[in-house]
Short mmCIF file of C-alpha atoms in Angstrom, two decimals:
data_model
loop_
_atom_site.label_atom_id
_atom_site.label_comp_id
_atom_site.label_asym_id
_atom_site.label_seq_id
_atom_site.Cartn_x
_atom_site.Cartn_y
_atom_site.Cartn_z
CA THR A 197 6.72 0.29 -88.05
CA GLN A 198 9.56 2.00 -89.93
CA LEU A 199 11.08 4.27 -86.84
CA LEU A 200 13.92 5.31 -90.28
CA GLU A 201 12.69 6.92 -93.80
CA GLN A 202 15.40 7.72 -96.02
CA SER A 203 14.82 9.72 -99.19
CA PRO A 204 15.28 8.86 -101.92
CA GLN A 205 15.57 4.64 -102.26
CA PHE A 206 17.20 4.96 -105.97
CA LEU A 207 19.17 7.94 -107.28
CA SER A 208 21.38 7.78 -110.03
CA ILE A 209 23.52 11.06 -111.09
CA GLN A 210 26.32 11.77 -113.87
CA GLU A 211 30.04 12.46 -111.96
CA GLY A 212 30.34 15.78 -111.32
CA GLU A 213 27.17 16.74 -109.77
CA ASN A 214 25.90 16.70 -106.08
CA LEU A 215 23.21 15.07 -104.06
CA THR A 216 21.28 14.85 -100.45
CA VAL A 217 20.29 12.00 -99.48
CA TYR A 218 17.65 12.37 -96.18
CA CYS A 219 17.43 10.09 -92.92
CA ASN A 220 13.80 11.29 -91.29
CA SER A 221 12.05 9.84 -88.15
CA SER A 222 10.15 11.33 -85.50
CA SER A 223 11.62 9.27 -82.76
CA VAL A 224 15.00 11.20 -81.22
CA PHE A 225 17.87 9.50 -81.27
CA SER A 226 21.29 10.00 -78.95
CA SER A 227 23.69 9.62 -82.02
CA LEU A 228 22.62 8.64 -86.05
CA GLN A 229 25.22 6.59 -88.20
CA TRP A 230 26.22 7.00 -91.48
CA TYR A 231 27.22 3.81 -93.72
CA ARG A 232 27.96 2.59 -97.19
CA GLN A 233 27.89 -0.45 -98.23
CA GLU A 234 28.78 -2.03 -101.20
CA PRO A 235 27.48 -5.51 -103.39
CA GLY A 236 28.88 -8.04 -101.41
CA GLU A 237 30.31 -6.42 -98.76
CA GLY A 238 29.16 -6.12 -94.85
CA PRO A 239 28.56 -2.09 -94.65
CA VAL A 240 31.38 0.42 -92.87
CA LEU A 241 30.60 3.01 -90.38
CA LEU A 242 30.83 6.50 -92.63
CA VAL A 243 30.84 9.22 -89.57
CA THR A 244 28.93 9.17 -86.59
CA VAL A 245 26.72 12.56 -85.44
CA VAL A 246 25.72 13.03 -81.53
CA THR A 247 24.72 16.59 -81.29
CA GLY A 248 21.90 18.56 -82.74
CA GLY A 249 23.12 20.70 -85.24
CA GLU A 250 25.96 19.18 -85.93
CA VAL A 251 28.40 19.18 -89.05
CA LYS A 252 30.79 16.29 -89.99
CA LYS A 253 32.91 16.58 -93.19
CA LEU A 254 34.17 13.64 -94.74
CA LYS A 255 36.08 14.92 -97.85
CA ARG A 256 33.58 15.53 -100.09
CA LEU A 257 30.56 13.98 -98.03
CA THR A 258 28.72 16.62 -95.65
CA PHE A 259 26.47 15.02 -92.51
CA GLN A 260 24.30 17.06 -90.45
CA PHE A 261 22.58 15.93 -87.84
CA GLY A 262 19.02 17.97 -87.19
CA ASP A 263 18.51 20.32 -84.20
CA ALA A 264 16.10 18.03 -82.67
CA ARG A 265 17.99 14.66 -83.42
CA LYS A 266 15.39 13.11 -85.27
CA ASP A 267 16.44 13.62 -88.57
CA SER A 268 19.90 13.65 -91.11
CA SER A 269 21.12 14.82 -94.27
CA LEU A 270 23.93 12.65 -95.90
CA HIS A 271 25.26 15.84 -99.46
CA ILE A 272 27.84 14.74 -101.84
CA THR A 273 30.01 16.86 -103.66
CA ALA A 274 30.83 16.22 -106.88
CA ALA A 275 30.04 12.86 -107.03
CA GLN A 276 33.02 9.98 -108.24
CA PRO A 277 31.80 6.43 -109.92
CA GLY A 278 33.58 5.52 -106.79
CA ASP A 279 30.81 6.88 -104.71
CA THR A 280 28.48 3.98 -105.84
CA GLY A 281 27.20 2.30 -102.88
CA LEU A 282 23.21 2.05 -100.85
CA TYR A 283 23.92 4.55 -97.87
CA LEU A 284 22.43 3.66 -94.76
CA CYS A 285 21.43 5.52 -92.10
CA ALA A 286 21.20 4.35 -88.49
CA GLY A 287 19.90 5.25 -85.34
CA GLU A 288 20.43 4.70 -81.28
CA GLU A 289 17.48 6.15 -79.58
CA GLU A 290 17.53 6.45 -75.32
CA THR A 291 16.43 3.64 -74.82
CA SER A 292 17.38 1.23 -76.74
CA GLY A 293 20.65 -0.05 -75.44
CA SER A 294 23.13 -0.96 -77.81
CA ARG A 295 20.63 -1.76 -80.47
CA LEU A 296 20.44 0.54 -83.71
CA THR A 297 17.64 0.78 -86.19
CA PHE A 298 18.42 1.81 -89.77
CA GLY A 299 16.81 3.44 -92.52
CA GLU A 300 15.80 1.28 -96.22
CA GLY A 301 18.47 2.25 -97.43
CA THR A 302 19.67 5.27 -100.71
CA GLN A 303 21.26 2.89 -103.58
CA LEU A 304 23.69 5.45 -105.42
CA THR A 305 24.77 5.14 -108.58
CA VAL A 306 27.08 7.46 -109.86
CA ASN A 307 27.97 6.91 -113.97
CA PRO A 308 31.02 8.14 -115.38
CA ASN B 103 43.09 -8.35 -86.71
CA ALA B 104 40.16 -9.91 -88.96
CA GLY B 105 38.54 -7.44 -87.80
CA VAL B 106 34.49 -9.77 -87.68
CA THR B 107 34.30 -13.25 -89.83
CA GLN B 108 31.93 -15.03 -90.84
CA THR B 109 31.45 -18.70 -91.90
CA PRO B 110 30.21 -20.12 -94.41
CA LYS B 111 30.34 -17.15 -96.98
CA PHE B 112 27.51 -18.66 -99.05
CA GLN B 113 24.63 -21.81 -98.18
CA VAL B 114 22.04 -23.17 -100.05
CA LEU B 115 19.41 -25.86 -97.50
CA LYS B 116 16.21 -27.34 -98.19
CA THR B 117 12.97 -26.29 -96.68
CA GLY B 118 13.79 -28.48 -93.01
CA GLN B 119 16.83 -28.39 -92.88
CA SER B 120 19.22 -27.15 -90.27
CA MET B 121 22.13 -24.76 -90.18
CA THR B 122 24.48 -22.93 -87.84
CA LEU B 123 25.82 -19.39 -89.26
CA GLN B 124 29.28 -18.65 -87.63
CA CYS B 125 30.56 -15.54 -86.38
CA ALA B 126 33.74 -14.01 -84.43
CA GLN B 127 35.33 -11.24 -83.94
CA ASP B 128 38.57 -9.98 -82.66
CA MET B 129 38.44 -6.57 -81.61
CA ASN B 130 37.50 -7.12 -78.16
CA HIS B 131 33.97 -6.05 -78.22
CA ASN B 132 31.12 -6.58 -75.56
CA SER B 133 28.12 -6.04 -77.77
CA MET B 134 27.15 -8.54 -81.18
CA TYR B 135 24.69 -8.93 -83.94
CA TRP B 136 22.36 -10.84 -86.05
CA TYR B 137 20.83 -8.91 -88.87
CA ARG B 138 19.19 -10.06 -92.02
CA GLN B 139 18.99 -7.95 -95.57
CA ASP B 140 16.24 -8.29 -97.65
CA PRO B 141 15.95 -5.52 -101.33
CA GLY B 142 13.91 -2.98 -100.03
CA MET B 143 14.04 -4.19 -95.99
CA GLY B 144 16.86 -2.50 -95.35
CA LEU B 145 19.41 -4.44 -91.91
CA ARG B 146 16.36 -5.86 -89.50
CA LEU B 147 18.13 -6.77 -86.79
CA ILE B 148 17.27 -10.87 -85.59
CA TYR B 149 18.74 -11.32 -81.60
CA TYR B 150 21.81 -9.53 -80.27
CA SER B 151 24.31 -9.89 -77.16
CA ALA B 152 24.95 -6.97 -75.33
CA SER B 153 27.78 -8.76 -73.29
CA GLU B 154 28.78 -12.29 -72.72
CA GLY B 155 26.37 -14.32 -71.10
CA THR B 156 22.96 -12.66 -72.42
CA THR B 157 21.40 -12.76 -75.41
CA ASP B 158 17.47 -10.07 -76.71
CA LYS B 159 15.11 -11.19 -79.39
CA GLY B 160 15.22 -7.81 -81.81
CA GLU B 161 12.94 -7.24 -84.42
CA VAL B 162 12.28 -10.46 -86.35
CA PRO B 163 13.67 -13.57 -83.84
CA ASN B 164 10.67 -16.29 -84.90
CA GLY B 165 12.70 -19.20 -86.24
CA TYR B 166 16.04 -18.51 -84.70
CA ASN B 167 17.96 -19.31 -82.12
CA VAL B 168 21.48 -17.83 -81.12
CA SER B 169 24.49 -18.61 -78.67
CA ARG B 170 26.98 -16.07 -77.57
CA LEU B 171 29.83 -19.16 -77.07
CA ASN B 172 32.16 -16.66 -75.58
CA LYS B 173 33.42 -12.93 -75.78
CA ARG B 174 34.85 -14.14 -79.33
CA GLU B 175 31.58 -15.85 -80.75
CA PHE B 176 28.21 -15.36 -81.68
CA SER B 177 26.50 -18.21 -83.90
CA LEU B 178 23.52 -18.09 -85.32
CA ARG B 179 20.88 -20.95 -85.97
CA LEU B 180 17.87 -21.84 -88.11
CA GLU B 181 16.54 -25.06 -86.47
CA SER B 182 14.33 -25.93 -89.72
CA ALA B 183 14.90 -24.03 -92.57
CA ALA B 184 11.79 -22.24 -94.60
CA PRO B 185 11.96 -20.30 -97.85
CA SER B 186 11.69 -16.90 -96.10
CA GLN B 187 14.49 -16.89 -94.57
CA THR B 188 16.10 -16.95 -97.99
CA SER B 189 18.34 -14.11 -97.62
CA VAL B 190 21.88 -12.08 -96.75
CA TYR B 191 22.78 -12.72 -92.82
CA PHE B 192 25.24 -10.27 -91.33
CA CYS B 193 27.56 -10.50 -88.07
CA ALA B 194 28.20 -7.30 -86.33
CA SER B 195 29.96 -5.75 -83.31
CA SER B 196 29.84 -2.95 -81.49
CA VAL B 197 33.12 -0.63 -79.18
CA THR B 198 30.82 1.96 -76.88
CA GLY B 199 32.38 4.89 -76.93
CA GLN B 200 30.53 7.25 -74.41
CA GLY B 201 27.34 5.51 -74.78
CA ILE B 202 28.16 5.70 -78.63
CA TYR B 203 27.48 1.96 -79.97
CA GLU B 204 29.33 2.23 -83.73
CA GLN B 205 28.90 -1.14 -85.38
CA TYR B 206 31.46 -2.93 -87.49
CA PHE B 207 29.88 -5.99 -89.97
CA GLY B 208 31.23 -9.51 -91.03
CA PRO B 209 30.87 -10.08 -95.16
CA GLY B 210 27.94 -11.77 -94.93
CA THR B 211 26.16 -15.08 -95.46
CA ARG B 212 23.93 -15.40 -98.30
CA LEU B 213 21.30 -18.64 -97.76
CA THR B 214 18.75 -19.64 -99.98
CA VAL B 215 16.34 -21.80 -99.04
CA THR B 216 14.47 -24.10 -101.59
#
């Protein structure tokens, strides 16, 4: 059972376009993290959101945690080829201790 | 400060062979993890160690064993490799901050079992 569902699974856009990636669950999370992974490397943490309704910005990336702490979104403004990569969301359930549950990922390709 | 290191980077095994994947972190983290990553399936937790001296099964532990050798090192062993274990394996460690377990990953080991 996949606790975290990401959509879309694949996204190919042109440089300068905006996009949104979604991460949804029926479970409540005490925190939710977003990672980016480039080919041949391990995932790298981008941001952690903790409070329901929280919005965090990282340059052109905006992350939002749902009010009920069951979902999250990642919005990229004016995408650049350097944004290309696999974006993974990961949730920490209140009863899971130090474990994270990862979504399947969204493969983003930004074409110049 | 190297972060999380993994060896080897690539490995090819024949069915039935055994091997150990090594992982070390120099960030003084308490928790360490082993994941496998397969196309379309994200990262699946194999085993984790919340602290030195403890290990617990994750989502897909069958066919694997682990050893938390000390606070820095966490190894993953395949006793009798099977083609279904062909995957990319990632080790991670985490720091705790107000109960938040942000994970730091190694570069991965690409394993092929023929």
